[in-house]
Short mmCIF file of C-alpha atoms in Angstrom, two decimals:
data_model
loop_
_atom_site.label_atom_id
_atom_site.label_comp_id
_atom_site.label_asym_id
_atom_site.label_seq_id
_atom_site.Cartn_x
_atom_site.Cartn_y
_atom_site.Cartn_z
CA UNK A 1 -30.48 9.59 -6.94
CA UNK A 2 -29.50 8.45 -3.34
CA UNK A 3 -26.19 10.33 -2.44
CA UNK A 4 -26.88 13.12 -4.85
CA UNK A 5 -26.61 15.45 -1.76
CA UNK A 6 -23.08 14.20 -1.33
CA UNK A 7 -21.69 15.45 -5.05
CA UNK A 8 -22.31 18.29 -7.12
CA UNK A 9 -24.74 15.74 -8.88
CA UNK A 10 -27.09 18.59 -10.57
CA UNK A 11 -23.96 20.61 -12.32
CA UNK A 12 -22.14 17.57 -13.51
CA UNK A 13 -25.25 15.51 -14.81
CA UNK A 14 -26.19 18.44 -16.96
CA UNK A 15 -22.81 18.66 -18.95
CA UNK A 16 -24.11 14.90 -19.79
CA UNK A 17 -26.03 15.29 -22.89
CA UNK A 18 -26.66 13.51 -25.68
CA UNK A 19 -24.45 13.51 -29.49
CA UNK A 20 -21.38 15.59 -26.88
CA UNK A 21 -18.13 14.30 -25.84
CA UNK A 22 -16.73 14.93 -22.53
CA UNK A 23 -12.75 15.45 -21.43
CA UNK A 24 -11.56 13.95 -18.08
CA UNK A 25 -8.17 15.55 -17.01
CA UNK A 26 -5.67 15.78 -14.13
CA UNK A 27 -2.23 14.88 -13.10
CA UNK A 28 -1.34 11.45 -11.98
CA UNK A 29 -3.24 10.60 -9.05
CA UNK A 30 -5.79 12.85 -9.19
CA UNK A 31 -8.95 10.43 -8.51
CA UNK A 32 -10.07 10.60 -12.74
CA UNK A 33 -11.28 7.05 -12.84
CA UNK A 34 -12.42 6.87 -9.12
CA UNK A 35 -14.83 9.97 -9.79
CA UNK A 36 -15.77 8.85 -13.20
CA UNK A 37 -16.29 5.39 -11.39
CA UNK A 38 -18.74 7.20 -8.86
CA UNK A 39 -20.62 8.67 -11.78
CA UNK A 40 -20.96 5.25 -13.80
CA UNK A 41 -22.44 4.57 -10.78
CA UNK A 42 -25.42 6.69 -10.74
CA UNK A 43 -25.93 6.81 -14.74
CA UNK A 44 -26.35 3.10 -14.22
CA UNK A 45 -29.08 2.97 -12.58
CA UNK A 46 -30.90 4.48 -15.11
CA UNK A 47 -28.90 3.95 -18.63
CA UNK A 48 -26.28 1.37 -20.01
CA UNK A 49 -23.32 2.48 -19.17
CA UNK A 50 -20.02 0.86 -20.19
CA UNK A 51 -16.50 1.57 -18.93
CA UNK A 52 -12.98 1.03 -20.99
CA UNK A 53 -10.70 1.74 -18.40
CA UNK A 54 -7.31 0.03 -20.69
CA UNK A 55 -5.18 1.23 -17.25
CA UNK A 56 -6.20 -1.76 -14.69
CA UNK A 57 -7.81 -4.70 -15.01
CA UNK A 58 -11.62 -4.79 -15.28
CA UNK A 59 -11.75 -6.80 -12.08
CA UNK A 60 -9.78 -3.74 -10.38
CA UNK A 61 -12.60 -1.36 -11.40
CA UNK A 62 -15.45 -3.60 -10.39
CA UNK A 63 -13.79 -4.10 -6.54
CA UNK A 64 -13.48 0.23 -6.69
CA UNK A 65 -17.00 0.75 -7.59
CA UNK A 66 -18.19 -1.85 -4.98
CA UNK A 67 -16.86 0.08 -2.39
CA UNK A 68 -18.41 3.11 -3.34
CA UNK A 69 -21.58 1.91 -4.09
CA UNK A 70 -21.64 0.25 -0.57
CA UNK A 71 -20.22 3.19 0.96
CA UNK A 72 -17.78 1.01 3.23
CA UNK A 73 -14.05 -0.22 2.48
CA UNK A 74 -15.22 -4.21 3.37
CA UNK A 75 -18.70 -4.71 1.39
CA UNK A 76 -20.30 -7.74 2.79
CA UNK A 77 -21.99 -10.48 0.43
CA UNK A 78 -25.50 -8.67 1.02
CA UNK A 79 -23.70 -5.50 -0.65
CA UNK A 80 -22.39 -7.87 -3.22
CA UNK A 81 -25.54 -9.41 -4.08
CA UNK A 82 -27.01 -5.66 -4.23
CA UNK A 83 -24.23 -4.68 -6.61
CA UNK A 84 -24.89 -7.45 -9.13
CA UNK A 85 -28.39 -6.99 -9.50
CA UNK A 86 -28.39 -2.84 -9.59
CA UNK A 87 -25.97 -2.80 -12.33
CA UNK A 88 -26.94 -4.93 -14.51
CA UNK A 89 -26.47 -2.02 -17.28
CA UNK A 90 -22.71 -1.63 -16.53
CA UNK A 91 -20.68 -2.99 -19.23
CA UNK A 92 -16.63 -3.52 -18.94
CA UNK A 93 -14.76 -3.81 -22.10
CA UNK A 94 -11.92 -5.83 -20.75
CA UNK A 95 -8.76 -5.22 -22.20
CA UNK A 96 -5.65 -4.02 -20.89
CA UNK A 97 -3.08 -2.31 -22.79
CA UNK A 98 -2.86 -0.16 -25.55
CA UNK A 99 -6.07 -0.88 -28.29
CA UNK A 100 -6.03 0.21 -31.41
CA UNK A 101 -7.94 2.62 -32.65
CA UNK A 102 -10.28 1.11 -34.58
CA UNK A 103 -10.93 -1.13 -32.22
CA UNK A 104 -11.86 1.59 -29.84
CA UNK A 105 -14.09 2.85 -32.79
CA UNK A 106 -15.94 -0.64 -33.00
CA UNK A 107 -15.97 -0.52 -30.29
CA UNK A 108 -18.28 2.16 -29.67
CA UNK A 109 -20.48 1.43 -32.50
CA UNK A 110 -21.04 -1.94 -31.39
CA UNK A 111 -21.98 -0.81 -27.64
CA UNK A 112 -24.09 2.11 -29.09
CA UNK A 113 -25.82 0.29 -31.90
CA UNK A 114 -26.39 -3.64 -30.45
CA UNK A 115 -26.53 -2.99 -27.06
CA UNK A 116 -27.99 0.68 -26.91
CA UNK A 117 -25.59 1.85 -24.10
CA UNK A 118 -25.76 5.23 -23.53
CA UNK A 119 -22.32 6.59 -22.04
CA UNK A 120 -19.33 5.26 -22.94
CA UNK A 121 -15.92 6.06 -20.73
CA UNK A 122 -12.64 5.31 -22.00
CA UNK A 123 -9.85 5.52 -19.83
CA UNK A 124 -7.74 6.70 -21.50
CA UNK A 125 -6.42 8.43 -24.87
CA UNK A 126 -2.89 7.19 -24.21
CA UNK A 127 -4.33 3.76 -24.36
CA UNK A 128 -5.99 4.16 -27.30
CA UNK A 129 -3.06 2.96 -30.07
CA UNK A 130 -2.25 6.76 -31.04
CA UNK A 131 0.84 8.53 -31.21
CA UNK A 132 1.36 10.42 -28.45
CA UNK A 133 4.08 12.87 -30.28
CA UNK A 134 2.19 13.77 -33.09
CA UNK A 135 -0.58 15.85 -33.04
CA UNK A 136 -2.41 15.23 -36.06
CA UNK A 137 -3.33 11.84 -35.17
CA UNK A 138 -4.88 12.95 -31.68
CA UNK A 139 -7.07 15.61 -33.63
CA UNK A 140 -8.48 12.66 -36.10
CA UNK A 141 -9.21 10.36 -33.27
CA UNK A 142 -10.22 12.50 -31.28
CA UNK A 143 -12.67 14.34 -34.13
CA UNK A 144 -14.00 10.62 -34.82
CA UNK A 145 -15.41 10.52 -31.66
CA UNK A 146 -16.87 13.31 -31.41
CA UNK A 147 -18.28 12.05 -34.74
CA UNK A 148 -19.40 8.99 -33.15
CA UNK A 149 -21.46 10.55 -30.31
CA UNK A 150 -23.62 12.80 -32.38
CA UNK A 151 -23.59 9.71 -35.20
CA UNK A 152 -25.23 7.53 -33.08
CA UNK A 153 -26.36 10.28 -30.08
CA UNK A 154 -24.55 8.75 -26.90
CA UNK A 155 -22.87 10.72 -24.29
CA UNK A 156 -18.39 9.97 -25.07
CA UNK A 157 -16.47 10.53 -21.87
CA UNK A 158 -12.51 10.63 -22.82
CA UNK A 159 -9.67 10.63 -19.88
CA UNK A 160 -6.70 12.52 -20.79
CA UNK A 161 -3.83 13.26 -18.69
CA UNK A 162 -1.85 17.34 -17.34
CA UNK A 163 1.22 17.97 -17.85
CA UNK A 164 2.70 18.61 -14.24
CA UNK A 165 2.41 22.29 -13.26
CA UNK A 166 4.90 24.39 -12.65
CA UNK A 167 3.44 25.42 -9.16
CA UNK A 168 1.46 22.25 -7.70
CA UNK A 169 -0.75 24.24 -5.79
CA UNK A 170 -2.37 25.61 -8.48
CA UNK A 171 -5.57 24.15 -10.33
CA UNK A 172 -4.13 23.53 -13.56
CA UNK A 173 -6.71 24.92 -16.47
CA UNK A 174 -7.38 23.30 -20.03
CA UNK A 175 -4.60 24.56 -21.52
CA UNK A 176 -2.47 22.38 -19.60
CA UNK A 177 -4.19 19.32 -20.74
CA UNK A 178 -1.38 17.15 -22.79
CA UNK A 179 -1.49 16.65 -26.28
CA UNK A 180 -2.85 18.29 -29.66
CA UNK A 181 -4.69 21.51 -28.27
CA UNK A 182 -7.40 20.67 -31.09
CA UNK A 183 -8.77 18.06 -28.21
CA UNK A 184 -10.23 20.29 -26.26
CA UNK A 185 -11.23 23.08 -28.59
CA UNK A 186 -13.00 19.77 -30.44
CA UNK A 187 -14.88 18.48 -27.24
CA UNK A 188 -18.00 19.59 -25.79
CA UNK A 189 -17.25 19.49 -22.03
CA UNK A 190 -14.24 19.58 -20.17
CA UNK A 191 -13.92 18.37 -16.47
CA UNK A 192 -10.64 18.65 -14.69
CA UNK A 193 -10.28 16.65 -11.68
CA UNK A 194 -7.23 18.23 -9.02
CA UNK A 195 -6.47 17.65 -5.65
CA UNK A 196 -5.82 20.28 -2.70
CA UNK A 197 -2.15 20.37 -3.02
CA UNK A 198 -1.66 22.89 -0.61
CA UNK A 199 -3.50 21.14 1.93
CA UNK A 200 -1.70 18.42 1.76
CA UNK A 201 1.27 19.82 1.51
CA UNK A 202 0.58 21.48 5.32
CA UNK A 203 -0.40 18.57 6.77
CA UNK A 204 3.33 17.58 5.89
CA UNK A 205 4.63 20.28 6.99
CA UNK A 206 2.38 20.09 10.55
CA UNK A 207 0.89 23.75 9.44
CA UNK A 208 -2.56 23.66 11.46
CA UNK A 209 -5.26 23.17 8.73
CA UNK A 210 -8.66 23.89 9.12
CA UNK A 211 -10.74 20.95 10.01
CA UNK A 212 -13.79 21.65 7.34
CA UNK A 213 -10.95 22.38 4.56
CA UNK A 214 -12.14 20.49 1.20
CA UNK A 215 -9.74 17.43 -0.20
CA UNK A 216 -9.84 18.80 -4.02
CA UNK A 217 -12.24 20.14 -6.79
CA UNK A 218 -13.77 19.79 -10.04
CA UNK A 219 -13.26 22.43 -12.45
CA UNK A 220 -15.95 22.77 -15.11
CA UNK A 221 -13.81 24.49 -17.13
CA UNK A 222 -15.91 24.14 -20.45
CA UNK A 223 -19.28 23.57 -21.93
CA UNK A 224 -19.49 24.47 -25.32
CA UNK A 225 -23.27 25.45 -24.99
CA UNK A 226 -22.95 27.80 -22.44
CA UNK A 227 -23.91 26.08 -19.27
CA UNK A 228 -22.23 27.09 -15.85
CA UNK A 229 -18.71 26.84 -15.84
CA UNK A 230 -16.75 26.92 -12.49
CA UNK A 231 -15.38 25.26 -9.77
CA UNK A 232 -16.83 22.66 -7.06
CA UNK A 233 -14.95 21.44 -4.00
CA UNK A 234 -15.30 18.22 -2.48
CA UNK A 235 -14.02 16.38 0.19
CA UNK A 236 -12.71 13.11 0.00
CA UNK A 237 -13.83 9.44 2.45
CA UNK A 238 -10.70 6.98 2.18
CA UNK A 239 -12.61 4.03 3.16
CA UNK A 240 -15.37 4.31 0.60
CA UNK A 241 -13.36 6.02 -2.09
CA UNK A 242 -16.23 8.25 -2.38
CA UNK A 243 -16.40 11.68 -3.28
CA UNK A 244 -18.39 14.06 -1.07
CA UNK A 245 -20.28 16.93 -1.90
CA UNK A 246 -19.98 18.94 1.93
CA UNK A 247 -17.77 18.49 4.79
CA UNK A 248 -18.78 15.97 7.66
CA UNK A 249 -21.43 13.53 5.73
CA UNK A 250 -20.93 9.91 5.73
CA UNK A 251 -21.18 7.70 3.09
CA UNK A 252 -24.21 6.78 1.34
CA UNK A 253 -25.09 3.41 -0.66
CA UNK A 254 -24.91 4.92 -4.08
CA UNK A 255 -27.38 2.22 -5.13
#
């Protein structure tokens, strides 16, 4: 798709299959819905997509992806009028707050089954009316949707939260994903999204950084079928909140 040359499009499309159930993580702040936002994005254009992001209104999320489809921080009315009519498959499920379970459940079978949407991103599990102490619950829900995807073959992507590492300039790994550890070891795919700490952290500090350093990475650090797992850097463009895929690109209309 346009922009593909600005993402590592080909390695994260292919942990996208069908009847499989993906796991967003990172720490606070680590750019989980504006990357999963990106992606929405470019599935749209070719599959329904709808996004449950329970964390900010669904006006919030539409304004984000704007920009990025654009690829500027001000979109004009042209790039509005191009935003309505490409994604006309993008679905929001607007609530805000925790839903319950079931809900989230009906959710799903009533995007999957009535409306034939394809990929279906809630954001996130702490939103989704289950105890966050116990971890029996997590397992169930989380085992339901894994149900669900293969049930009625659509592609599940689940945000979870990290617990905060001991040494921030470290990419944390699965294990440090919070909650029941059955959530991982159930899903199909997990993608954790982490910033360049250390970077950062020199810039504060006025250390001289080098000027084609990346902004952060995405750590494939799972695929149950044995795809490729690894890491991917990328580099981050404030004004667009898009992702980039090399150092010194600009912006592309995503759309």
């Amino acid at each position: 798709p346009p922009g593909s040359t600005l993402f590592p499009y080909t390695t994260l499309f292919r942990c996208f299959r069908e009847g499989e159930l993906t796991i967003w993580a990172g720490v606070n702040g680590s750019g989980k819905s504006l990357v999963m936002g990106q992606t929405a994005l470019w599935l749209c254009r070719k599959t329904p997509v709808l996004i449950a992001s329970m964390e900010m209104l669904g006006s919030a999320t539409i304004a984000r992806m704007l920009r990025q489809s654009c690829g500027k921080e001000k979109p004009s009315k042209e790039d509005v009028e191009d935003f309505k009519q490409v994604t006309s498959n993008l679905w929001i499920y607007d609530q805000v707050g925790s839903v319950d379970r079931d809900a989230i459940i009906g959710m799903i079978h009533w995007a999957s089954v009535e409306h034939g949407i394809q990929h279906i991103m809630i954001d996130s599990l702490v939103k989704c009316g289950i105890d966050q102490e116990r971890n029996e619950p997590q397992k169930r829900f989380v085992d339901d949707l894994c149900w669900c995807a293969k049930n009625h073959m659509v592609h599940i992507h689940l945000v979870n939260h990290m617990r905060k590492p001991n040494n921030p300039r470290e990419i944390p790994d699965r294990f440090a994903i919070k909650g029941a550890g059955e959530i991982t070891d159930l899903a199909d795919n997990v993608i954790i999204v982490a910033r360049n700490i250390e970077k950062e952290q020199d810039i504060m500090d006025n250390i001289a950084v080098a000027y084609d350093r990346e902004d952060g990475y995405l750590y494939f650090a799972k695929q149950r079928h044995g795809e490729w797992e690894g890491l991917k850097k990328f580099w981050f463009h404030d004004a667009s909140l898009q992702w980039l895929g090399a150092y010194g690109v600009e912006p592309m209309k995503l759309l």
